[in-house]
Coordinates of C-alpha atoms in Angstrom, one line a residue:
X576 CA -46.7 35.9 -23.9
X577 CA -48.4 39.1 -24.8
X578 CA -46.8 41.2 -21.7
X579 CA -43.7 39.9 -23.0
X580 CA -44.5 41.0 -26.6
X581 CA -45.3 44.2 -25.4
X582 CA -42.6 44.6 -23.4
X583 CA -40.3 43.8 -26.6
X584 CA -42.2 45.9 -28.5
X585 CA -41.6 49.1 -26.4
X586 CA -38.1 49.4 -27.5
X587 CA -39.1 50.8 -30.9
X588 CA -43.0 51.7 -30.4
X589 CA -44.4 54.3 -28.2
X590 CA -47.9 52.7 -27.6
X591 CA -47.7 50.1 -25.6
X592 CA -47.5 51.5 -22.4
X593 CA -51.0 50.6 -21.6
X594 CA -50.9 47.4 -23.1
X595 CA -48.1 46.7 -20.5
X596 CA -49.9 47.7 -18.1
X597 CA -53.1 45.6 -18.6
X598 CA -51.1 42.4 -19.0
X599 CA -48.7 43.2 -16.4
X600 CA -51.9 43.6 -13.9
X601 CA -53.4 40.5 -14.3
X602 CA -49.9 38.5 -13.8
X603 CA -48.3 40.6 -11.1
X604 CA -50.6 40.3 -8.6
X605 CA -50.7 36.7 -8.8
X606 CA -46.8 36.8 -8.0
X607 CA -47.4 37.6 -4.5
X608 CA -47.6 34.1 -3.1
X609 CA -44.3 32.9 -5.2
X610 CA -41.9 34.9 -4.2
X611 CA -42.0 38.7 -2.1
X612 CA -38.8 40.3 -3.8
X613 CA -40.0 39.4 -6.9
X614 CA -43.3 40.5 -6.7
X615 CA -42.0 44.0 -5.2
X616 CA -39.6 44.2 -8.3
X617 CA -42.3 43.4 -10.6
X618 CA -45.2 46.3 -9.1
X619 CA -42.5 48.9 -9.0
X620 CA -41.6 47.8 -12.8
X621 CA -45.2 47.8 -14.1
X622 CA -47.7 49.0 -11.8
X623 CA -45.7 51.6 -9.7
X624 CA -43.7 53.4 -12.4
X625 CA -44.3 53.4 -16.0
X626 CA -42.6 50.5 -17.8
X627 CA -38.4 51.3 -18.6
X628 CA -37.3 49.2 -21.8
X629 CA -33.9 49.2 -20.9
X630 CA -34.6 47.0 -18.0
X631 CA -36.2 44.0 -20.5
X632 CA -33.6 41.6 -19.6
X633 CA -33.6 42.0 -15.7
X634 CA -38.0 42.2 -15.8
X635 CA -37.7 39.4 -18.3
X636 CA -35.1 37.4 -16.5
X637 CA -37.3 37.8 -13.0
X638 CA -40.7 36.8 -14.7
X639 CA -38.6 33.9 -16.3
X640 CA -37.7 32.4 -12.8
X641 CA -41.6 32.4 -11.8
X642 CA -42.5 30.1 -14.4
X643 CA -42.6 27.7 -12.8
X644 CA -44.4 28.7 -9.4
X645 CA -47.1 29.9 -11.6
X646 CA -47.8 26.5 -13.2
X647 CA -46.3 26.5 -16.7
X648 CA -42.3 25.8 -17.8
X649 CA -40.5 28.1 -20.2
X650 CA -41.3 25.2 -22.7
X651 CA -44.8 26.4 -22.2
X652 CA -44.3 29.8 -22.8
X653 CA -41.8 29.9 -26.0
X654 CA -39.0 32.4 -26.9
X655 CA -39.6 35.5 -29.0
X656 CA -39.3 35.1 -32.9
X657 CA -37.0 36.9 -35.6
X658 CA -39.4 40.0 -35.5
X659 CA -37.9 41.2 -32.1
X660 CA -33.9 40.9 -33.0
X661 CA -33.9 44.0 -32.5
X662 CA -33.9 42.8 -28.5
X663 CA -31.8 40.8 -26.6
X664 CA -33.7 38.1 -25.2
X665 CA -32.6 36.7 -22.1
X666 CA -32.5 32.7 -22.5
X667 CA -34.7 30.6 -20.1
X668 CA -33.4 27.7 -19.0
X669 CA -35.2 25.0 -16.8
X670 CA -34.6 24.2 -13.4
X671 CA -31.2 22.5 -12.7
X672 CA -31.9 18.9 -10.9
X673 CA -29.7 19.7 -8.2
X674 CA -30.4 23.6 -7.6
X675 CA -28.3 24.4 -5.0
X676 CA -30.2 25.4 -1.4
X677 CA -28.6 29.0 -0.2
X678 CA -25.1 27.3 -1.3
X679 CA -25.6 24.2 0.1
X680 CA -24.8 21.9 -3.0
X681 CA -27.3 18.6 -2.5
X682 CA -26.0 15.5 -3.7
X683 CA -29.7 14.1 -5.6
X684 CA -32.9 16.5 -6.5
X685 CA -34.6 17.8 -3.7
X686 CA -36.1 21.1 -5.9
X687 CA -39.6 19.4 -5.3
X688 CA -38.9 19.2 -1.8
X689 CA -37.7 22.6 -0.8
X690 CA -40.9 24.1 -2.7
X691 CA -43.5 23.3 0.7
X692 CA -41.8 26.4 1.6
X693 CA -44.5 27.9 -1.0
X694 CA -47.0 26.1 0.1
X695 CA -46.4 28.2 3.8
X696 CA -46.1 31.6 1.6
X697 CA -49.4 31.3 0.2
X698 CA -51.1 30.3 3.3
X699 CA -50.0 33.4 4.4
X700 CA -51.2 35.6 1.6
X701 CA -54.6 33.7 2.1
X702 CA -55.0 33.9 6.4
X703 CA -53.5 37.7 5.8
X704 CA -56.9 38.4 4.0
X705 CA -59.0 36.4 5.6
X706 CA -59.4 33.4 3.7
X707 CA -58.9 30.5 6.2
X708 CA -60.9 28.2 4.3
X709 CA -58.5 28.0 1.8
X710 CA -55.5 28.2 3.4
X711 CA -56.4 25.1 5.0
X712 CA -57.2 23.5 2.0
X713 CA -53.4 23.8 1.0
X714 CA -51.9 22.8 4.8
X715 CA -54.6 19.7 4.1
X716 CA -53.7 18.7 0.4
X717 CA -50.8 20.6 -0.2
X718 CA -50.2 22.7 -4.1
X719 CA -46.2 22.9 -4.9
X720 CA -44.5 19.8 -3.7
X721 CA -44.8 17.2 -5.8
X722 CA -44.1 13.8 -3.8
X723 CA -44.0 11.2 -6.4
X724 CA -42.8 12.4 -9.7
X725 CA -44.5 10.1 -13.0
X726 CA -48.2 9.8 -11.5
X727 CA -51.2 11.6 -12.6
X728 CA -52.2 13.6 -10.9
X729 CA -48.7 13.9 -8.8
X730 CA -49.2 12.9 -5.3
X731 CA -48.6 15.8 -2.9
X732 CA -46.3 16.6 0.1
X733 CA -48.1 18.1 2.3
X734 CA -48.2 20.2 5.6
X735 CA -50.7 18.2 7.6
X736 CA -48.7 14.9 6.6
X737 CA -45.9 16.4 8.0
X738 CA -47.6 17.5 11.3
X739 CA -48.7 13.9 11.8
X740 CA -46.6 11.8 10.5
X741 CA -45.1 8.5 12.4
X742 CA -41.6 9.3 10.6
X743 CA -41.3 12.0 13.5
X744 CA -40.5 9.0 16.4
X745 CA -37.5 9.1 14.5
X746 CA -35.9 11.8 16.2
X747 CA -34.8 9.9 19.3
X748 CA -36.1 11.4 22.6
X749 CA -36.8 15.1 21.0
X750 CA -40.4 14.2 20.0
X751 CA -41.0 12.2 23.0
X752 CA -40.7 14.9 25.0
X753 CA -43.1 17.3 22.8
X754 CA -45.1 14.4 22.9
X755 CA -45.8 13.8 26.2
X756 CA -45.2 17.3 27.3
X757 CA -48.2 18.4 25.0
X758 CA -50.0 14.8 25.8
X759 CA -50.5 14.9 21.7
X760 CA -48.7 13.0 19.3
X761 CA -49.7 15.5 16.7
X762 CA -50.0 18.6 18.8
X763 CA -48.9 21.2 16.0
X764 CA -51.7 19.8 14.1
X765 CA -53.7 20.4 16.9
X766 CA -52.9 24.0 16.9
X767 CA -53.2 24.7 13.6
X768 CA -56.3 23.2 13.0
X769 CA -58.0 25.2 16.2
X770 CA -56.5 28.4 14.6
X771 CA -57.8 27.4 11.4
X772 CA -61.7 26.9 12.8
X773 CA -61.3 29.1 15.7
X774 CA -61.8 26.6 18.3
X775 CA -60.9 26.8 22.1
X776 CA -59.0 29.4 23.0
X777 CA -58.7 30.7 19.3
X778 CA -62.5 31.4 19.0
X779 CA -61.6 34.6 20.9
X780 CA -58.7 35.6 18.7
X781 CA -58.5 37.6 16.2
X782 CA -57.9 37.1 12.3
X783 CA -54.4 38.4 12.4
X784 CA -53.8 36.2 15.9
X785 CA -54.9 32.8 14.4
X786 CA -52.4 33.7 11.1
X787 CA -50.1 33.9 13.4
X788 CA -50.6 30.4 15.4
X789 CA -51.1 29.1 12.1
X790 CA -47.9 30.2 10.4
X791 CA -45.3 30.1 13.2
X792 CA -46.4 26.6 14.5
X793 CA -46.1 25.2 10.4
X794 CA -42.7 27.0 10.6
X795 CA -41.2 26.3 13.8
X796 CA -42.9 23.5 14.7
X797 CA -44.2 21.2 12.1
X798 CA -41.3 22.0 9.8
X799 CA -38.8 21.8 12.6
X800 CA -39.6 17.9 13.7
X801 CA -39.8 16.8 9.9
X802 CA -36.8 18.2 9.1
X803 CA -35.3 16.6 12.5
X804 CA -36.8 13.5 11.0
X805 CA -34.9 13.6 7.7
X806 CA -31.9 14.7 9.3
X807 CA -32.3 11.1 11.5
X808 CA -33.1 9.1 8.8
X809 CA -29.8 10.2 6.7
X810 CA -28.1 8.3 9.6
X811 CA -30.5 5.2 10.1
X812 CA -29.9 5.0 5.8
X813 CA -26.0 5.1 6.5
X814 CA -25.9 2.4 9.2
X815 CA -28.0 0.4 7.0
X816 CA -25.8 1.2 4.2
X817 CA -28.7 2.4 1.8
X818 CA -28.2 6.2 2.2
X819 CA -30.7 6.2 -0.8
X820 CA -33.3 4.8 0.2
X821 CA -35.7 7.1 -0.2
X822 CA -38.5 8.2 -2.0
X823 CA -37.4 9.7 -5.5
X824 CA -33.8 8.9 -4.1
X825 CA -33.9 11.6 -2.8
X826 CA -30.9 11.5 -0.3
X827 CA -32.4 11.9 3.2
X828 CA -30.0 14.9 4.6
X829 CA -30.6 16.5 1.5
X830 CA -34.3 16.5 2.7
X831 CA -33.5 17.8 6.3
X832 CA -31.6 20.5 4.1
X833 CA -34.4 21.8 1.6
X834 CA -36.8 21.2 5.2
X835 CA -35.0 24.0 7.2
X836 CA -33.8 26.4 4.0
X837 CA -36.6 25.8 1.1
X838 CA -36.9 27.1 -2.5
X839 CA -37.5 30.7 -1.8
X840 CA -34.1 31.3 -0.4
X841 CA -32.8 30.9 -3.9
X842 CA -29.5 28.6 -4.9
X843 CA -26.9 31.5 -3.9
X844 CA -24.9 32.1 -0.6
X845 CA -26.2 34.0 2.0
X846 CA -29.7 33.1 0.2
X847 CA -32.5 35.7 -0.5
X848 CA -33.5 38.7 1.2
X849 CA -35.4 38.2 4.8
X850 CA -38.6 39.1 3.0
X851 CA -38.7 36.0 1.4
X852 CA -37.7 32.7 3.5
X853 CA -40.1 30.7 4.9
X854 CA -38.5 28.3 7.2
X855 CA -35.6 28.1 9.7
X856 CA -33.0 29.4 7.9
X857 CA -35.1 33.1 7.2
X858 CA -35.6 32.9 10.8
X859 CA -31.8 33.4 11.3
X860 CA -31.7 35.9 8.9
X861 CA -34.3 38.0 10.3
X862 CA -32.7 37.7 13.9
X863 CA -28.6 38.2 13.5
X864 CA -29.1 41.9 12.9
X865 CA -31.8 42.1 15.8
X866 CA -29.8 40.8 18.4
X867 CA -26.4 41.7 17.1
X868 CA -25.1 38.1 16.0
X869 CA -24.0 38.8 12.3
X870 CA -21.3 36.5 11.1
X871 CA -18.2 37.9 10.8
X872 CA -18.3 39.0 7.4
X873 CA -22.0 41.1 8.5
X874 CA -23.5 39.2 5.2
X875 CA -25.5 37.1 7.2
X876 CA -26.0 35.8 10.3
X877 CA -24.1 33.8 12.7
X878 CA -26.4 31.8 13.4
X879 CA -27.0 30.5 8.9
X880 CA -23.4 30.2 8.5
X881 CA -22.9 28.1 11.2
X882 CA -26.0 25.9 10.1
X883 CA -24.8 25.8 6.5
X884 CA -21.3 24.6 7.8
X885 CA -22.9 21.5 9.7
X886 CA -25.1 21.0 6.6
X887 CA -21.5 20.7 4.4
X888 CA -19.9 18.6 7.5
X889 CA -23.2 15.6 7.8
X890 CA -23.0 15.5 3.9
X891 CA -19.2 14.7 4.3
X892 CA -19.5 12.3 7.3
X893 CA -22.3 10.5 5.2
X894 CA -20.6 10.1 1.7
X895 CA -17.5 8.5 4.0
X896 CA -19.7 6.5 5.5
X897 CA -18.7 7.8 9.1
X898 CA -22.3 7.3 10.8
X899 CA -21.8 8.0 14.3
X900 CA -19.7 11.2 13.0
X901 CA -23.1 12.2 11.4
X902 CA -25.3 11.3 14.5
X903 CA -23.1 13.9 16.3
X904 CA -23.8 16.4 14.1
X905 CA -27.5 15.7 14.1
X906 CA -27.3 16.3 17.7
X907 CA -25.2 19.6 16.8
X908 CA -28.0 20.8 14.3
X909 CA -30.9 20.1 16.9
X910 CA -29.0 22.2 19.4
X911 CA -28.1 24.8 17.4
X912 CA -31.1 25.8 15.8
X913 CA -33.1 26.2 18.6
X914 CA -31.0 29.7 18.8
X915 CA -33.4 31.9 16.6
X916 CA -36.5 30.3 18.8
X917 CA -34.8 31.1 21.7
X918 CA -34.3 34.6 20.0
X919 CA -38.2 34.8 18.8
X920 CA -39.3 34.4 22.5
X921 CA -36.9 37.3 23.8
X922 CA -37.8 39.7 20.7
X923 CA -41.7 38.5 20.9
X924 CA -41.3 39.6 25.1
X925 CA -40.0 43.3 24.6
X926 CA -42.7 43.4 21.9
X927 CA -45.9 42.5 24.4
X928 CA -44.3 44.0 27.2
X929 CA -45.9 47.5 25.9
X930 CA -49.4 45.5 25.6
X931 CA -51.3 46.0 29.0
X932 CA -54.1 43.1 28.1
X933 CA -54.3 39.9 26.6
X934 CA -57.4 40.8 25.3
X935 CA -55.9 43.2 22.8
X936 CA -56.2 41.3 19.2
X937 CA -52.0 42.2 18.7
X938 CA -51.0 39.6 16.6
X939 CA -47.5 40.1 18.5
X940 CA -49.0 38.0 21.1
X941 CA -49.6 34.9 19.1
X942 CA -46.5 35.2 18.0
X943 CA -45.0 34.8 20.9
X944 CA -47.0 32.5 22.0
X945 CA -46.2 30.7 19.0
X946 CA -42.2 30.7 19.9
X947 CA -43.1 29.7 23.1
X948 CA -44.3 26.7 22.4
X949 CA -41.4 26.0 20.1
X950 CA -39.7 25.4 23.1
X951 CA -41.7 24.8 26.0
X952 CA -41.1 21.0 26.3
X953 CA -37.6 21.2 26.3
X954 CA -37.6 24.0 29.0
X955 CA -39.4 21.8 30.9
X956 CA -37.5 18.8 30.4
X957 CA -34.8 21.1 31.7
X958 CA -35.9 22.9 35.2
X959 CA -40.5 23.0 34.7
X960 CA -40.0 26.0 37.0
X961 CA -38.3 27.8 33.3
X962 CA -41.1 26.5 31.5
X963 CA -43.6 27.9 34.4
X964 CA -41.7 31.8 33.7
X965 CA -42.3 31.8 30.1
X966 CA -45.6 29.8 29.8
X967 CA -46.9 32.5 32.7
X968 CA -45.2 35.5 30.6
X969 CA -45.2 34.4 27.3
X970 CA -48.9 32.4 26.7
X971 CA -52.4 34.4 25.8
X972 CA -54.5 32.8 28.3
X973 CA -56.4 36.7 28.7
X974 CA -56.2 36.6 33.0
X975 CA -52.8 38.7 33.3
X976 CA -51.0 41.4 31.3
X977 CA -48.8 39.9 28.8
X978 CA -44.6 39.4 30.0
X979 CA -45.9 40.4 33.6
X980 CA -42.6 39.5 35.4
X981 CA -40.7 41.6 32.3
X982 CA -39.0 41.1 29.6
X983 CA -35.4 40.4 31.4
X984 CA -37.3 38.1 34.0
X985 CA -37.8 35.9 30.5
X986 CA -34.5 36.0 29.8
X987 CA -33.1 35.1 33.0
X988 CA -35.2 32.0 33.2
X989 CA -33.9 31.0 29.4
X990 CA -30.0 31.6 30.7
X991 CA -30.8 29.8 33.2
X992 CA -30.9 26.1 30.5
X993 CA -28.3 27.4 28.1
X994 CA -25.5 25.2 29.7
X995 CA -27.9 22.3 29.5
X996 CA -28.5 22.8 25.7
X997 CA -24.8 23.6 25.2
X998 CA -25.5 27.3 23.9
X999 CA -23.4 30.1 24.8
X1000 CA -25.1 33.2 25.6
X1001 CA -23.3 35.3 23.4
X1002 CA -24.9 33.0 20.4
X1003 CA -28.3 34.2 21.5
X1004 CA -26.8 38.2 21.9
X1005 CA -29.0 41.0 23.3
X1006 CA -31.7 43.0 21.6
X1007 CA -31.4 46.0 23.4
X1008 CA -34.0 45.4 25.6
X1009 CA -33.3 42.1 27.4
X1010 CA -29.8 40.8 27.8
X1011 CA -29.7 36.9 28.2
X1012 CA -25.7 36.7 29.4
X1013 CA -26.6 39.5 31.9
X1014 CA -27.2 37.3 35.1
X1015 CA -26.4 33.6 35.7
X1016 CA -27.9 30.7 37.2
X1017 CA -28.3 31.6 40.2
X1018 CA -29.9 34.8 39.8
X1019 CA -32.4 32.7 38.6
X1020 CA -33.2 30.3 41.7
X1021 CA -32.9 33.1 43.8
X1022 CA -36.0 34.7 42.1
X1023 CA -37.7 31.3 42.0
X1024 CA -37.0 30.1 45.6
X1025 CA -35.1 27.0 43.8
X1026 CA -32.1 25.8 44.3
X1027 CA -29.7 25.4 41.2
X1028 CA -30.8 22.3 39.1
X1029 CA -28.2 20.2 37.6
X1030 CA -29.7 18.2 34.7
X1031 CA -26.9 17.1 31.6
X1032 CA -28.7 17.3 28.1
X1033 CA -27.9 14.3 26.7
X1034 CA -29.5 11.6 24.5
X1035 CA -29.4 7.8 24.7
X1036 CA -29.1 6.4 21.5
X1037 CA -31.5 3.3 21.2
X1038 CA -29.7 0.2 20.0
X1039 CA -27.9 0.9 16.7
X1040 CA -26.3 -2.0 14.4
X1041 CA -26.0 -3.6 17.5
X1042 CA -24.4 -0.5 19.8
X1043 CA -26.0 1.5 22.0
X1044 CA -24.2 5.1 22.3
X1045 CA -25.0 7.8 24.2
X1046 CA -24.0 11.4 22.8
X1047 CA -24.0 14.5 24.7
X1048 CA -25.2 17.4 22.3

């Protein structure tokens, strides 16, 4: 309240510039774990350069939309009084029920939802200083997602749950096969908890390594099977003809919707800058300009606009009721977003190929061993000798030079499952360094001393209402 009476102030007074400045401190820095854009904006507003009055209602408008993120509601904070006529005040308005998700318009309230995307920024801020003790507090008992609204205090969603949760033999046949190829049920918990106490092979890493294992396994692993999960249960909810039969009523694909976009993204089309996603659909937006698969318009990526579209096409299928129209595209979504971890592995390859030891502490490596794993099971459901080239190339296990065939070597071996997982080549594109549509199968059992494996990627749906259907992704 006083940096905003200051701030109103300034438009007729010359001396509260350092006012401004001491309130302004003590709020801006705690910005940093809601929102990176915002935070930037707001530093180069107060603490960079001294504070402009004629940008009140754009500052005010962007502290407005924090509110809540920092704890308190607009409600809380109160609008200024007749003494500031003088300035336009810019209205604050609370939190539509159905915010939109990057232009994807959900059908019930998800907000609470898509806001465990906060929960992963601030473990960030926390393991990028250091403080591992309480970032795991959060993955453990979570801090923005409310679960159950009308409780005190509000039961919260949060990351560990996800990681372990028995909702996730749900997805048909996907998590069997991390499953059994990890020999965990709960093997991203697994890693993220040895990251988070340095245990086994993360006692050796460094501070910026473990962040890494930490982040990109909540992101790409954990987040990735729950929102799988949601995205099955929409279906399972349609053939039992309760599609709201879930908790909050929340509708279940809106869930698999806020699970791969989040809160951070904001409610417009393409959604927010790729500074500040956390989840899937940032991942897309950080890789179309890196390997030169931008949609057509160049606004975003290929790979978010196509994503977006299946979103709008399983919201359709399921308000029509047409349930095995919706299992298709559930099989369409698992498929394609498996594109920007495919991409992450290639980008993460070129980056450690310039690394001569795993014993370097480049947190590049964990990242890429992070993307790795992403995929690894599914690789090796395909053709192990794959999985063998990029667990050998891509894994820190500190006995061979990171990427040690090559970069391209990498890519050959993943060109060599793209017919199996129904992607074309030219979806993953090229970053400059490795080029995945350069050589075809068989370049690839030559190198290997295989001969070309045939294997369909396709997934028997158990018994449904009666009907057992098989659907080829």
């Amino acid at each position: 309240q006083l940096l905003i009476h200051y701030m109103a102030e300034a438009s007729y007074e010359d001396d509260t510039e350092n006012w401004i400045k001491l309130y302004a401190t003590m709020i801006v820095s705690q910005t940093t774990t809601c929102k990176n854009s915002s935070y930037q904006f707001l530093y180069d507003m107060f603490i960079k350069n001294p504070y402009n009055p004629d940008m009140f209602e754009p500052v005010l408008g962007d502290l407005q939309g924090l509110y809540g993120c920092l704890g308190f509601t607009c409600e809380d904070v109160g609008t200024l009084g007749d003494y500031y006529s003088a300035v336009q005040a810019v209205q604050c308005n609370p939190v539509p029920e159905k915010l939109p998700l990057a232009g994807y318009q959900p059908m019930t309230n998800v907000n609470p939802h898509a806001l465990i995307d906060q929960d992963i920024l601030e473990i960030k801020q926390l393991t990028t200083l250091g403080l591992f003790t309480a970032a795991r507090r959060i993955y453990e008992f979570g801090k923005h997602s409310i679960k159950k609204s009308g409780e005190y205090p509000p039961p919260l969603r949060t990351l560990k749950g996800m990681a372990t949760s028995n909702n996730r033999k749900k997805v048909l046949n996907y998590f069997d096969i991390f499953k059994d190829y990890w020999g965990d049920m709960n093997y991203a918990d697994t890693f993220v908890e040895e990251a988070f106490n340095g245990e086994g092979k993360m006692k050796t890493a460094s501070d910026a390594q473990r962040k890494e294992i930490i982040l990109k396994t909540i992101q790409y692993q954990t987040m990735y099977m729950y929102a799988l999960y949601e995205c099955q249960d929409a279906v399972d909810d349609c053939i039992s003809g309760d599609q709201l039969n879930n908790i909050d009523a929340a509708h279940a694909w809106d869930e698999c919707v806020a699970f791969f976009v989040g809160s951070l993204e904001g409610p417009m089309w393409p959604g927010a800058s790729e500074n500040d996603g956390m989840l899937h659909f940032n991942l897309g937006t950080h890789q179309g300009p890196t390997f030169g698969t931008l949609s057509s318009s160049g606004s975003t990526s290929k790979f978010n606009e196509e994503l977006m579209e299946l979103f709008g096409l399983g919201k359709g299928a399921l308000e029509r009721n047409q349930c095995k129209e919706a299992l298709n595209i559930v099989h369409k979504i698992e498929r394609k977003t498996l594109i920007p971890l495919i991409q992450g592995v290639l980008q993460c390859a070129t980056k450690n190929d310039k690394i001569q030891s795993f014993d370097m502490e480049s947190e590049h490596l964990a990242e890429g061993e992070a993307f790795a794993k992403a995929i690894l099971p599914l690789l090796d459901f395909f053709d192990s000798r794959v999985a063998r080239t990029v667990r050998d190339n891509m894994i820190m296990d500190g006995t061979e030079r990171p990427v040690i065939d090559g970069p391209q070597a990498v890519a050959d071996a993943l060109a060599s499952v793209l017919d199996g997982l129904n992607i074309d080549c030219n979806e993953i594109g090229s970053d400059g360094s490795t080029n995945i549509c350069m050589n075809d199968q068989l370049v690839f059992d030559e190198m290997s001393g295989g001969e070309k494996s045939s294997i369909a990627f396709a997934f028997t749906v158990a018994t449904i209402a009666g009907i057992i259907s098989t659907f080829t992704l």
